[in-house]
């Protein structure tokens, strides 16, 4: 057992918290979205929370942790859904929230620290020069930019710009390594794939350079249809419409909108499916003409309501906020993350709707994927048992709809179900003792793990906690 009193002494001058209740609070994320992760991770907690204010304090913390063989799990705001920010082996939670400065803003790019909340970053770039991030998660009001890069994938704006995996959507990351003498590395180009979406397993991001787009006062719109598939076809057609500038297109099946979107309920009829949209103000006229041609019913416009007080942003009905709003009303609900590869993505969605009906109420996000318009989905699941959930996953896969499993805490099982050799090689270089966010990269713990065998990975340290 590490000597945490000594460690605290060695970290003197840096903010350190060891109150068990507060440490436990900062050892959580949104893992409880999944009944499976909830059972597995409920007892996970760190020993200390360290909150550095500067890169120099990050380096000092990693040096001390390395010397004492103490695991370090970075944390932004803890809004990840898969236990990404949860310290499976205890040790230190490295809370980056105090490293929240914007350093420089230029035409087309911003340089900032990792702990700034995304909406605040957008606020500053907009005030400075009318620019905003190309896309952001629906948690923009709470999540940090560092946590998004290390734990997220895409979001509001991905209809135009694709996702974080697309080269050009991150410009540069500065990363501190976990070694006896931590190094500071600047990564650009393809090297960015070493640490983006690596859950902080192979370096701590201390500085970020992101591309920017022109900012608009986006208009929130809801378009209603009586049939979910009509809303999907409308969304597909709008997404392919070259001239109308949109930032978000999310068709959401009945009964989700009426049952779970409390603040928008006055604008939605029972049994109505909706499309949650963000439209550039100058695009409203062509958008209205297009929607009328498509026989969509405009049920809500943020530029026409008297006040938006108490009404959430349209993007806070979409992405994983759809799930959040449903769980708040019915805690037995969970969800899946589905891809519907094109060009026949609409037909694939239709097939899944026919098979599952109200057991898996539909929710799609239209995005640009490898240059093509496609949709991915975060459908709700009316959860009955783990066995049925596995069956629902299998049926999707059998119909050519891959699942990114949100009920797993490892990078591989939540992703492509294969070793990311680039991230593994970088971990060998930057974290030789395997102290950064242990248990999240199967390839590090068990290089012989057979992904094709169909078993789930259980991090050995967790078995004792369950
Ligand atoms: P955390 O949850 O704190 O951390 C995420 C991961 O990054 C962890 O593995 C952590 O260890 C690591 N990390 C954090 N900071 C650093 C750092 N400086 N250096 C290295 N590693 C670090 N995700 C999307 O992609 N798109 C969405 O639209 C979206 N919508 C969501 C909606 C809801 C309601 C919820 C609950 C989640 C959603 N998510 C979404 C997931 C999550 O909110 C985002 O990925 C978010 O950006 C994570 O930011 P965070 O600051 O909370 O990171």
JSON list of N, CA and C and ligand atoms in Angstrom, two decimals, residues 29-30 33 73-86 94 96 114-115 118 136-139 142-156 164 195 198-201 203-206 208 318-322 324 378 437 440, ligand 1:
[
{"chain": "A", "resi": 29, "resn": "UNK", "atom": "N", "xyz": [-18.14, 8.79, -13.02]},
{"chain": "A", "resi": 29, "resn": "UNK", "atom": "CA", "xyz": [-18.62, 9.50, -14.21]},
{"chain": "A", "resi": 29, "resn": "UNK", "atom": "C", "xyz": [-20.05, 9.04, -14.47]},
{"chain": "A", "resi": 30, "resn": "UNK", "atom": "N", "xyz": [-20.49, 9.05, -15.72]},
{"chain": "A", "resi": 30, "resn": "UNK", "atom": "CA", "xyz": [-21.88, 8.66, -16.02]},
{"chain": "A", "resi": 30, "resn": "UNK", "atom": "C", "xyz": [-21.96, 7.16, -16.35]},
{"chain": "A", "resi": 33, "resn": "UNK", "atom": "N", "xyz": [-25.29, 4.96, -16.54]},
{"chain": "A", "resi": 33, "resn": "UNK", "atom": "CA", "xyz": [-26.19, 4.82, -17.69]},
{"chain": "A", "resi": 33, "resn": "UNK", "atom": "C", "xyz": [-26.40, 3.35, -18.03]},
{"chain": "A", "resi": 73, "resn": "UNK", "atom": "N", "xyz": [-5.36, 8.51, -12.82]},
{"chain": "A", "resi": 73, "resn": "UNK", "atom": "CA", "xyz": [-6.46, 8.54, -13.79]},
{"chain": "A", "resi": 73, "resn": "UNK", "atom": "C", "xyz": [-6.87, 9.99, -14.02]},
{"chain": "A", "resi": 74, "resn": "UNK", "atom": "N", "xyz": [-6.65, 10.52, -15.25]},
{"chain": "A", "resi": 74, "resn": "UNK", "atom": "CA", "xyz": [-7.04, 11.91, -15.50]},
{"chain": "A", "resi": 74, "resn": "UNK", "atom": "C", "xyz": [-8.55, 12.06, -15.53]},
{"chain": "A", "resi": 75, "resn": "UNK", "atom": "N", "xyz": [-8.97, 13.29, -15.24]},
{"chain": "A", "resi": 75, "resn": "UNK", "atom": "CA", "xyz": [-10.40, 13.59, -15.21]},
{"chain": "A", "resi": 75, "resn": "UNK", "atom": "C", "xyz": [-10.64, 15.02, -15.68]},
{"chain": "A", "resi": 76, "resn": "UNK", "atom": "N", "xyz": [-11.69, 15.18, -16.53]},
{"chain": "A", "resi": 76, "resn": "UNK", "atom": "CA", "xyz": [-12.12, 16.52, -16.90]},
{"chain": "A", "resi": 76, "resn": "UNK", "atom": "C", "xyz": [-13.29, 16.88, -16.01]},
{"chain": "A", "resi": 77, "resn": "UNK", "atom": "N", "xyz": [-14.53, 16.63, -16.52]},
{"chain": "A", "resi": 77, "resn": "UNK", "atom": "CA", "xyz": [-15.72, 16.87, -15.69]},
{"chain": "A", "resi": 77, "resn": "UNK", "atom": "C", "xyz": [-16.42, 15.58, -15.30]},
{"chain": "A", "resi": 78, "resn": "UNK", "atom": "N", "xyz": [-15.92, 14.44, -15.78]},
{"chain": "A", "resi": 78, "resn": "UNK", "atom": "CA", "xyz": [-16.54, 13.17, -15.41]},
{"chain": "A", "resi": 78, "resn": "UNK", "atom": "C", "xyz": [-17.90, 12.95, -16.05]},
{"chain": "A", "resi": 79, "resn": "UNK", "atom": "N", "xyz": [-18.06, 13.39, -17.31]},
{"chain": "A", "resi": 79, "resn": "UNK", "atom": "CA", "xyz": [-19.34, 13.14, -18.00]},
{"chain": "A", "resi": 79, "resn": "UNK", "atom": "C", "xyz": [-19.26, 11.96, -18.97]},
{"chain": "A", "resi": 80, "resn": "UNK", "atom": "N", "xyz": [-18.12, 11.28, -19.02]},
{"chain": "A", "resi": 80, "resn": "UNK", "atom": "CA", "xyz": [-18.00, 10.10, -19.88]},
{"chain": "A", "resi": 80, "resn": "UNK", "atom": "C", "xyz": [-18.99, 9.03, -19.45]},
{"chain": "A", "resi": 81, "resn": "UNK", "atom": "N", "xyz": [-19.39, 8.19, -20.40]},
{"chain": "A", "resi": 81, "resn": "UNK", "atom": "CA", "xyz": [-20.45, 7.21, -20.10]},
{"chain": "A", "resi": 81, "resn": "UNK", "atom": "C", "xyz": [-19.96, 5.81, -19.80]},
{"chain": "A", "resi": 82, "resn": "UNK", "atom": "N", "xyz": [-18.69, 5.57, -19.97]},
{"chain": "A", "resi": 82, "resn": "UNK", "atom": "CA", "xyz": [-18.25, 4.17, -19.90]},
{"chain": "A", "resi": 82, "resn": "UNK", "atom": "C", "xyz": [-17.25, 3.93, -18.77]},
{"chain": "A", "resi": 83, "resn": "UNK", "atom": "N", "xyz": [-17.31, 4.73, -17.72]},
{"chain": "A", "resi": 83, "resn": "UNK", "atom": "CA", "xyz": [-16.34, 4.57, -16.64]},
{"chain": "A", "resi": 83, "resn": "UNK", "atom": "C", "xyz": [-14.94, 4.95, -17.06]},
{"chain": "A", "resi": 84, "resn": "UNK", "atom": "N", "xyz": [-14.83, 5.73, -18.19]},
{"chain": "A", "resi": 84, "resn": "UNK", "atom": "CA", "xyz": [-13.48, 6.10, -18.68]},
{"chain": "A", "resi": 84, "resn": "UNK", "atom": "C", "xyz": [-12.65, 6.78, -17.61]},
{"chain": "A", "resi": 85, "resn": "UNK", "atom": "N", "xyz": [-13.30, 7.66, -16.82]},
{"chain": "A", "resi": 85, "resn": "UNK", "atom": "CA", "xyz": [-12.56, 8.48, -15.87]},
{"chain": "A", "resi": 85, "resn": "UNK", "atom": "C", "xyz": [-12.56, 7.85, -14.47]},
{"chain": "A", "resi": 86, "resn": "UNK", "atom": "N", "xyz": [-12.91, 6.56, -14.39]},
{"chain": "A", "resi": 86, "resn": "UNK", "atom": "CA", "xyz": [-12.99, 5.93, -13.06]},
{"chain": "A", "resi": 86, "resn": "UNK", "atom": "C", "xyz": [-11.72, 5.13, -12.76]},
{"chain": "A", "resi": 94, "resn": "UNK", "atom": "N", "xyz": [-6.43, 12.65, -11.29]},
{"chain": "A", "resi": 94, "resn": "UNK", "atom": "CA", "xyz": [-5.80, 13.92, -11.65]},
{"chain": "A", "resi": 94, "resn": "UNK", "atom": "C", "xyz": [-6.87, 14.81, -12.28]},
{"chain": "A", "resi": 96, "resn": "UNK", "atom": "N", "xyz": [-8.19, 17.86, -13.96]},
{"chain": "A", "resi": 96, "resn": "UNK", "atom": "CA", "xyz": [-7.58, 18.91, -14.79]},
{"chain": "A", "resi": 96, "resn": "UNK", "atom": "C", "xyz": [-8.43, 20.19, -14.84]},
{"chain": "A", "resi": 114, "resn": "UNK", "atom": "N", "xyz": [-6.53, 22.07, -21.09]},
{"chain": "A", "resi": 114, "resn": "UNK", "atom": "CA", "xyz": [-7.51, 20.98, -21.27]},
{"chain": "A", "resi": 114, "resn": "UNK", "atom": "C", "xyz": [-8.76, 21.10, -20.42]},
{"chain": "A", "resi": 115, "resn": "UNK", "atom": "N", "xyz": [-8.68, 21.85, -19.29]},
{"chain": "A", "resi": 115, "resn": "UNK", "atom": "CA", "xyz": [-9.79, 21.80, -18.33]},
{"chain": "A", "resi": 115, "resn": "UNK", "atom": "C", "xyz": [-10.88, 22.82, -18.58]},
{"chain": "A", "resi": 118, "resn": "UNK", "atom": "N", "xyz": [-16.32, 23.40, -22.43]},
{"chain": "A", "resi": 118, "resn": "UNK", "atom": "CA", "xyz": [-16.42, 23.66, -23.87]},
{"chain": "A", "resi": 118, "resn": "UNK", "atom": "C", "xyz": [-17.29, 24.90, -24.18]},
{"chain": "A", "resi": 136, "resn": "UNK", "atom": "N", "xyz": [-19.10, 19.97, -30.97]},
{"chain": "A", "resi": 136, "resn": "UNK", "atom": "CA", "xyz": [-18.93, 19.75, -29.53]},
{"chain": "A", "resi": 136, "resn": "UNK", "atom": "C", "xyz": [-19.90, 18.68, -29.06]},
{"chain": "A", "resi": 137, "resn": "UNK", "atom": "N", "xyz": [-19.61, 18.04, -27.93]},
{"chain": "A", "resi": 137, "resn": "UNK", "atom": "CA", "xyz": [-20.58, 17.05, -27.43]},
{"chain": "A", "resi": 137, "resn": "UNK", "atom": "C", "xyz": [-21.80, 17.77, -26.88]},
{"chain": "A", "resi": 138, "resn": "UNK", "atom": "N", "xyz": [-22.89, 17.03, -26.70]},
{"chain": "A", "resi": 138, "resn": "UNK", "atom": "CA", "xyz": [-24.09, 17.69, -26.17]},
{"chain": "A", "resi": 138, "resn": "UNK", "atom": "C", "xyz": [-23.89, 18.10, -24.71]},
{"chain": "A", "resi": 139, "resn": "UNK", "atom": "N", "xyz": [-22.78, 17.65, -24.11]},
{"chain": "A", "resi": 139, "resn": "UNK", "atom": "CA", "xyz": [-22.44, 18.05, -22.73]},
{"chain": "A", "resi": 139, "resn": "UNK", "atom": "C", "xyz": [-21.60, 19.33, -22.71]},
{"chain": "A", "resi": 142, "resn": "UNK", "atom": "N", "xyz": [-21.00, 21.40, -19.59]},
{"chain": "A", "resi": 142, "resn": "UNK", "atom": "CA", "xyz": [-20.30, 20.87, -18.41]},
{"chain": "A", "resi": 142, "resn": "UNK", "atom": "C", "xyz": [-18.96, 20.20, -18.73]},
{"chain": "A", "resi": 143, "resn": "UNK", "atom": "N", "xyz": [-18.83, 19.59, -19.90]},
{"chain": "A", "resi": 143, "resn": "UNK", "atom": "CA", "xyz": [-17.63, 18.79, -20.20]},
{"chain": "A", "resi": 143, "resn": "UNK", "atom": "C", "xyz": [-16.45, 19.67, -20.58]},
{"chain": "A", "resi": 144, "resn": "UNK", "atom": "N", "xyz": [-15.24, 19.14, -20.36]},
{"chain": "A", "resi": 144, "resn": "UNK", "atom": "CA", "xyz": [-14.02, 19.87, -20.71]},
{"chain": "A", "resi": 144, "resn": "UNK", "atom": "C", "xyz": [-13.56, 19.48, -22.12]},
{"chain": "A", "resi": 145, "resn": "UNK", "atom": "N", "xyz": [-12.79, 20.36, -22.73]},
{"chain": "A", "resi": 145, "resn": "UNK", "atom": "CA", "xyz": [-12.28, 20.06, -24.07]},
{"chain": "A", "resi": 145, "resn": "UNK", "atom": "C", "xyz": [-11.27, 18.90, -24.00]},
{"chain": "A", "resi": 146, "resn": "UNK", "atom": "N", "xyz": [-10.49, 18.82, -22.93]},
{"chain": "A", "resi": 146, "resn": "UNK", "atom": "CA", "xyz": [-9.53, 17.71, -22.79]},
{"chain": "A", "resi": 146, "resn": "UNK", "atom": "C", "xyz": [-10.24, 16.38, -22.66]},
{"chain": "A", "resi": 147, "resn": "UNK", "atom": "N", "xyz": [-11.31, 16.35, -21.86]},
{"chain": "A", "resi": 147, "resn": "UNK", "atom": "CA", "xyz": [-12.08, 15.11, -21.68]},
{"chain": "A", "resi": 147, "resn": "UNK", "atom": "C", "xyz": [-12.76, 14.70, -22.97]},
{"chain": "A", "resi": 148, "resn": "UNK", "atom": "N", "xyz": [-13.21, 15.69, -23.76]},
{"chain": "A", "resi": 148, "resn": "UNK", "atom": "CA", "xyz": [-13.86, 15.38, -25.05]},
{"chain": "A", "resi": 148, "resn": "UNK", "atom": "C", "xyz": [-12.84, 14.71, -25.98]},
{"chain": "A", "resi": 149, "resn": "UNK", "atom": "N", "xyz": [-11.64, 15.27, -26.06]},
{"chain": "A", "resi": 149, "resn": "UNK", "atom": "CA", "xyz": [-10.64, 14.72, -26.97]},
{"chain": "A", "resi": 149, "resn": "UNK", "atom": "C", "xyz": [-10.19, 13.32, -26.51]},
{"chain": "A", "resi": 150, "resn": "UNK", "atom": "N", "xyz": [-10.03, 13.15, -25.19]},
{"chain": "A", "resi": 150, "resn": "UNK", "atom": "CA", "xyz": [-9.54, 11.86, -24.69]},
{"chain": "A", "resi": 150, "resn": "UNK", "atom": "C", "xyz": [-10.64, 10.82, -24.56]},
{"chain": "A", "resi": 151, "resn": "UNK", "atom": "N", "xyz": [-11.90, 11.27, -24.46]},
{"chain": "A", "resi": 151, "resn": "UNK", "atom": "CA", "xyz": [-12.96, 10.29, -24.19]},
{"chain": "A", "resi": 151, "resn": "UNK", "atom": "C", "xyz": [-14.13, 10.32, -25.15]},
{"chain": "A", "resi": 152, "resn": "UNK", "atom": "N", "xyz": [-14.24, 11.36, -25.98]},
{"chain": "A", "resi": 152, "resn": "UNK", "atom": "CA", "xyz": [-15.42, 11.50, -26.82]},
{"chain": "A", "resi": 152, "resn": "UNK", "atom": "C", "xyz": [-15.17, 11.11, -28.27]},
{"chain": "A", "resi": 153, "resn": "UNK", "atom": "N", "xyz": [-16.14, 11.40, -29.12]},
{"chain": "A", "resi": 153, "resn": "UNK", "atom": "CA", "xyz": [-15.99, 11.01, -30.52]},
{"chain": "A", "resi": 153, "resn": "UNK", "atom": "C", "xyz": [-16.48, 12.08, -31.50]},
{"chain": "A", "resi": 154, "resn": "UNK", "atom": "N", "xyz": [-17.57, 12.71, -31.22]},
{"chain": "A", "resi": 154, "resn": "UNK", "atom": "CA", "xyz": [-18.11, 13.71, -32.14]},
{"chain": "A", "resi": 154, "resn": "UNK", "atom": "C", "xyz": [-19.33, 14.32, -31.49]},
{"chain": "A", "resi": 155, "resn": "UNK", "atom": "N", "xyz": [-20.13, 15.03, -32.27]},
{"chain": "A", "resi": 155, "resn": "UNK", "atom": "CA", "xyz": [-21.31, 15.60, -31.66]},
{"chain": "A", "resi": 155, "resn": "UNK", "atom": "C", "xyz": [-21.97, 16.64, -32.54]},
{"chain": "A", "resi": 156, "resn": "UNK", "atom": "N", "xyz": [-22.38, 17.73, -31.90]},
{"chain": "A", "resi": 156, "resn": "UNK", "atom": "CA", "xyz": [-23.16, 18.78, -32.53]},
{"chain": "A", "resi": 156, "resn": "UNK", "atom": "C", "xyz": [-22.23, 19.52, -33.50]},
{"chain": "A", "resi": 164, "resn": "UNK", "atom": "N", "xyz": [-13.91, 13.47, -34.23]},
{"chain": "A", "resi": 164, "resn": "UNK", "atom": "CA", "xyz": [-12.55, 13.71, -33.73]},
{"chain": "A", "resi": 164, "resn": "UNK", "atom": "C", "xyz": [-11.52, 12.83, -34.43]},
{"chain": "A", "resi": 195, "resn": "UNK", "atom": "N", "xyz": [-3.15, 9.65, -28.90]},
{"chain": "A", "resi": 195, "resn": "UNK", "atom": "CA", "xyz": [-3.78, 10.03, -27.61]},
{"chain": "A", "resi": 195, "resn": "UNK", "atom": "C", "xyz": [-5.24, 10.44, -27.72]},
{"chain": "A", "resi": 198, "resn": "UNK", "atom": "N", "xyz": [-8.00, 7.91, -26.26]},
{"chain": "A", "resi": 198, "resn": "UNK", "atom": "CA", "xyz": [-7.20, 6.85, -25.61]},
{"chain": "A", "resi": 198, "resn": "UNK", "atom": "C", "xyz": [-7.49, 6.82, -24.12]},
{"chain": "A", "resi": 199, "resn": "UNK", "atom": "N", "xyz": [-8.51, 7.54, -23.66]},
{"chain": "A", "resi": 199, "resn": "UNK", "atom": "CA", "xyz": [-8.94, 7.57, -22.25]},
{"chain": "A", "resi": 199, "resn": "UNK", "atom": "C", "xyz": [-7.80, 7.98, -21.31]},
{"chain": "A", "resi": 200, "resn": "UNK", "atom": "N", "xyz": [-6.83, 8.73, -21.81]},
{"chain": "A", "resi": 200, "resn": "UNK", "atom": "CA", "xyz": [-5.74, 9.15, -20.91]},
{"chain": "A", "resi": 200, "resn": "UNK", "atom": "C", "xyz": [-4.86, 8.01, -20.46]},
{"chain": "A", "resi": 201, "resn": "UNK", "atom": "N", "xyz": [-4.79, 6.93, -21.25]},
{"chain": "A", "resi": 201, "resn": "UNK", "atom": "CA", "xyz": [-3.99, 5.77, -20.85]},
{"chain": "A", "resi": 201, "resn": "UNK", "atom": "C", "xyz": [-2.52, 5.91, -21.25]},
{"chain": "A", "resi": 203, "resn": "UNK", "atom": "N", "xyz": [-0.80, 9.29, -21.66]},
{"chain": "A", "resi": 203, "resn": "UNK", "atom": "CA", "xyz": [-0.27, 10.64, -21.54]},
{"chain": "A", "resi": 203, "resn": "UNK", "atom": "C", "xyz": [-1.33, 11.59, -21.03]},
{"chain": "A", "resi": 204, "resn": "UNK", "atom": "N", "xyz": [-0.86, 12.66, -20.37]},
{"chain": "A", "resi": 204, "resn": "UNK", "atom": "CA", "xyz": [-1.80, 13.68, -19.88]},
{"chain": "A", "resi": 204, "resn": "UNK", "atom": "C", "xyz": [-1.73, 14.87, -20.83]},
{"chain": "A", "resi": 205, "resn": "UNK", "atom": "N", "xyz": [-2.89, 15.23, -21.39]},
{"chain": "A", "resi": 205, "resn": "UNK", "atom": "CA", "xyz": [-2.97, 16.36, -22.32]},
{"chain": "A", "resi": 205, "resn": "UNK", "atom": "C", "xyz": [-2.95, 17.65, -21.51]},
{"chain": "A", "resi": 206, "resn": "UNK", "atom": "N", "xyz": [-1.99, 18.52, -21.81]},
{"chain": "A", "resi": 206, "resn": "UNK", "atom": "CA", "xyz": [-1.88, 19.77, -21.04]},
{"chain": "A", "resi": 206, "resn": "UNK", "atom": "C", "xyz": [-2.13, 21.01, -21.90]},
{"chain": "A", "resi": 208, "resn": "UNK", "atom": "N", "xyz": [-3.94, 22.26, -25.91]},
{"chain": "A", "resi": 208, "resn": "UNK", "atom": "CA", "xyz": [-4.74, 21.80, -27.05]},
{"chain": "A", "resi": 208, "resn": "UNK", "atom": "C", "xyz": [-4.84, 22.91, -28.08]},
{"chain": "A", "resi": 318, "resn": "UNK", "atom": "N", "xyz": [-30.56, 15.85, -27.82]},
{"chain": "A", "resi": 318, "resn": "UNK", "atom": "CA", "xyz": [-29.94, 14.93, -28.78]},
{"chain": "A", "resi": 318, "resn": "UNK", "atom": "C", "xyz": [-28.71, 14.24, -28.17]},
{"chain": "A", "resi": 319, "resn": "UNK", "atom": "N", "xyz": [-27.94, 13.54, -29.00]},
{"chain": "A", "resi": 319, "resn": "UNK", "atom": "CA", "xyz": [-26.78, 12.78, -28.56]},
{"chain": "A", "resi": 319, "resn": "UNK", "atom": "C", "xyz": [-27.13, 12.04, -27.27]},
{"chain": "A", "resi": 320, "resn": "UNK", "atom": "N", "xyz": [-26.25, 12.02, -26.30]},
{"chain": "A", "resi": 320, "resn": "UNK", "atom": "CA", "xyz": [-26.62, 11.21, -25.13]},
{"chain": "A", "resi": 320, "resn": "UNK", "atom": "C", "xyz": [-27.54, 11.92, -24.15]},
{"chain": "A", "resi": 321, "resn": "UNK", "atom": "N", "xyz": [-27.97, 13.13, -24.49]},
{"chain": "A", "resi": 321, "resn": "UNK", "atom": "CA", "xyz": [-28.98, 13.77, -23.66]},
{"chain": "A", "resi": 321, "resn": "UNK", "atom": "C", "xyz": [-30.35, 13.13, -23.86]},
{"chain": "A", "resi": 322, "resn": "UNK", "atom": "N", "xyz": [-30.58, 12.54, -25.02]},
{"chain": "A", "resi": 322, "resn": "UNK", "atom": "CA", "xyz": [-31.85, 11.83, -25.23]},
{"chain": "A", "resi": 322, "resn": "UNK", "atom": "C", "xyz": [-31.98, 10.74, -24.16]},
{"chain": "A", "resi": 324, "resn": "UNK", "atom": "N", "xyz": [-30.33, 10.53, -21.32]},
{"chain": "A", "resi": 324, "resn": "UNK", "atom": "CA", "xyz": [-30.39, 11.10, -19.98]},
{"chain": "A", "resi": 324, "resn": "UNK", "atom": "C", "xyz": [-31.83, 11.49, -19.62]},
{"chain": "A", "resi": 378, "resn": "UNK", "atom": "N", "xyz": [-28.26, 6.31, -31.27]},
{"chain": "A", "resi": 378, "resn": "UNK", "atom": "CA", "xyz": [-28.18, 6.03, -29.83]},
{"chain": "A", "resi": 378, "resn": "UNK", "atom": "C", "xyz": [-29.59, 5.63, -29.39]},
{"chain": "A", "resi": 437, "resn": "UNK", "atom": "N", "xyz": [-4.41, 5.32, -15.95]},
{"chain": "A", "resi": 437, "resn": "UNK", "atom": "CA", "xyz": [-5.77, 4.79, -16.10]},
{"chain": "A", "resi": 437, "resn": "UNK", "atom": "C", "xyz": [-5.80, 3.27, -16.32]},
{"chain": "A", "resi": 440, "resn": "UNK", "atom": "N", "xyz": [-8.09, -0.04, -18.67]},
{"chain": "A", "resi": 440, "resn": "UNK", "atom": "CA", "xyz": [-8.91, 0.44, -19.77]},
{"chain": "A", "resi": 440, "resn": "UNK", "atom": "C", "xyz": [-8.40, -0.03, -21.14]},
{"chain": "B", "resi": 1, "resn": "LIG", "atom": "P1", "xyz": [-14.19, 12.93, -18.51]},
{"chain": "B", "resi": 1, "resn": "LIG", "atom": "O1", "xyz": [-15.41, 12.09, -18.47]},
{"chain": "B", "resi": 1, "resn": "LIG", "atom": "O2", "xyz": [-13.73, 13.52, -17.23]},
{"chain": "B", "resi": 1, "resn": "LIG", "atom": "O3", "xyz": [-12.99, 12.12, -19.16]},
{"chain": "B", "resi": 1, "resn": "LIG", "atom": "C1", "xyz": [-13.14, 11.41, -20.36]},
{"chain": "B", "resi": 1, "resn": "LIG", "atom": "C2", "xyz": [-11.87, 10.58, -20.59]},
{"chain": "B", "resi": 1, "resn": "LIG", "atom": "O4", "xyz": [-10.79, 11.46, -20.88]},
{"chain": "B", "resi": 1, "resn": "LIG", "atom": "C3", "xyz": [-11.41, 9.77, -19.39]},
{"chain": "B", "resi": 1, "resn": "LIG", "atom": "O5", "xyz": [-10.86, 8.57, -19.82]},
{"chain": "B", "resi": 1, "resn": "LIG", "atom": "C4", "xyz": [-10.34, 10.63, -18.74]},
{"chain": "B", "resi": 1, "resn": "LIG", "atom": "O6", "xyz": [-9.42, 9.80, -18.04]},
{"chain": "B", "resi": 1, "resn": "LIG", "atom": "C5", "xyz": [-9.71, 11.27, -19.96]},
{"chain": "B", "resi": 1, "resn": "LIG", "atom": "N1", "xyz": [-9.15, 12.61, -19.75]},
{"chain": "B", "resi": 1, "resn": "LIG", "atom": "C6", "xyz": [-9.78, 13.70, -19.26]},
{"chain": "B", "resi": 1, "resn": "LIG", "atom": "N2", "xyz": [-8.96, 14.76, -19.31]},
{"chain": "B", "resi": 1, "resn": "LIG", "atom": "C7", "xyz": [-7.78, 14.34, -19.81]},
{"chain": "B", "resi": 1, "resn": "LIG", "atom": "C8", "xyz": [-6.53, 14.97, -20.09]},
{"chain": "B", "resi": 1, "resn": "LIG", "atom": "N3", "xyz": [-6.33, 16.26, -19.89]},
{"chain": "B", "resi": 1, "resn": "LIG", "atom": "N4", "xyz": [-5.52, 14.21, -20.59]},
{"chain": "B", "resi": 1, "resn": "LIG", "atom": "C9", "xyz": [-5.70, 12.88, -20.86]},
{"chain": "B", "resi": 1, "resn": "LIG", "atom": "N5", "xyz": [-6.85, 12.25, -20.61]},
{"chain": "B", "resi": 1, "resn": "LIG", "atom": "C10", "xyz": [-7.89, 12.97, -20.10]},
{"chain": "B", "resi": 1, "resn": "LIG", "atom": "N6", "xyz": [-19.61, 12.28, -26.08]},
{"chain": "B", "resi": 1, "resn": "LIG", "atom": "C11", "xyz": [-19.47, 12.66, -27.37]},
{"chain": "B", "resi": 1, "resn": "LIG", "atom": "O7", "xyz": [-18.43, 12.37, -27.98]},
{"chain": "B", "resi": 1, "resn": "LIG", "atom": "N7", "xyz": [-20.47, 13.34, -28.02]},
{"chain": "B", "resi": 1, "resn": "LIG", "atom": "C12", "xyz": [-21.63, 13.70, -27.40]},
{"chain": "B", "resi": 1, "resn": "LIG", "atom": "O8", "xyz": [-22.46, 14.37, -27.98]},
{"chain": "B", "resi": 1, "resn": "LIG", "atom": "C13", "xyz": [-21.80, 13.28, -26.05]},
{"chain": "B", "resi": 1, "resn": "LIG", "atom": "N8", "xyz": [-22.95, 13.57, -25.38]},
{"chain": "B", "resi": 1, "resn": "LIG", "atom": "C14", "xyz": [-23.09, 13.19, -24.07]},
{"chain": "B", "resi": 1, "resn": "LIG", "atom": "C15", "xyz": [-24.28, 13.49, -23.37]},
{"chain": "B", "resi": 1, "resn": "LIG", "atom": "C16", "xyz": [-24.44, 13.11, -22.05]},
{"chain": "B", "resi": 1, "resn": "LIG", "atom": "C17", "xyz": [-25.71, 13.47, -21.32]},
{"chain": "B", "resi": 1, "resn": "LIG", "atom": "C18", "xyz": [-23.40, 12.42, -21.39]},
{"chain": "B", "resi": 1, "resn": "LIG", "atom": "C19", "xyz": [-23.53, 12.01, -19.95]},
{"chain": "B", "resi": 1, "resn": "LIG", "atom": "C20", "xyz": [-22.22, 12.11, -22.07]},
{"chain": "B", "resi": 1, "resn": "LIG", "atom": "C21", "xyz": [-22.05, 12.50, -23.40]},
{"chain": "B", "resi": 1, "resn": "LIG", "atom": "N9", "xyz": [-20.86, 12.23, -24.10]},
{"chain": "B", "resi": 1, "resn": "LIG", "atom": "C22", "xyz": [-20.73, 12.59, -25.41]},
{"chain": "B", "resi": 1, "resn": "LIG", "atom": "C23", "xyz": [-19.72, 11.65, -23.40]},
{"chain": "B", "resi": 1, "resn": "LIG", "atom": "C24", "xyz": [-18.90, 12.77, -22.68]},
{"chain": "B", "resi": 1, "resn": "LIG", "atom": "O9", "xyz": [-19.72, 13.74, -22.10]},
{"chain": "B", "resi": 1, "resn": "LIG", "atom": "C25", "xyz": [-18.02, 13.54, -23.61]},
{"chain": "B", "resi": 1, "resn": "LIG", "atom": "O10", "xyz": [-17.16, 12.72, -24.28]},
{"chain": "B", "resi": 1, "resn": "LIG", "atom": "C26", "xyz": [-17.26, 14.63, -22.85]},
{"chain": "B", "resi": 1, "resn": "LIG", "atom": "O11", "xyz": [-16.66, 15.48, -23.76]},
{"chain": "B", "resi": 1, "resn": "LIG", "atom": "C27", "xyz": [-16.25, 14.15, -21.84]},
{"chain": "B", "resi": 1, "resn": "LIG", "atom": "O12", "xyz": [-15.67, 15.30, -21.22]},
{"chain": "B", "resi": 1, "resn": "LIG", "atom": "P2", "xyz": [-15.32, 15.30, -19.66]},
{"chain": "B", "resi": 1, "resn": "LIG", "atom": "O13", "xyz": [-14.59, 16.57, -19.38]},
{"chain": "B", "resi": 1, "resn": "LIG", "atom": "O14", "xyz": [-16.50, 15.06, -18.83]},
{"chain": "B", "resi": 1, "resn": "LIG", "atom": "O15", "xyz": [-14.32, 14.08, -19.60]}
]
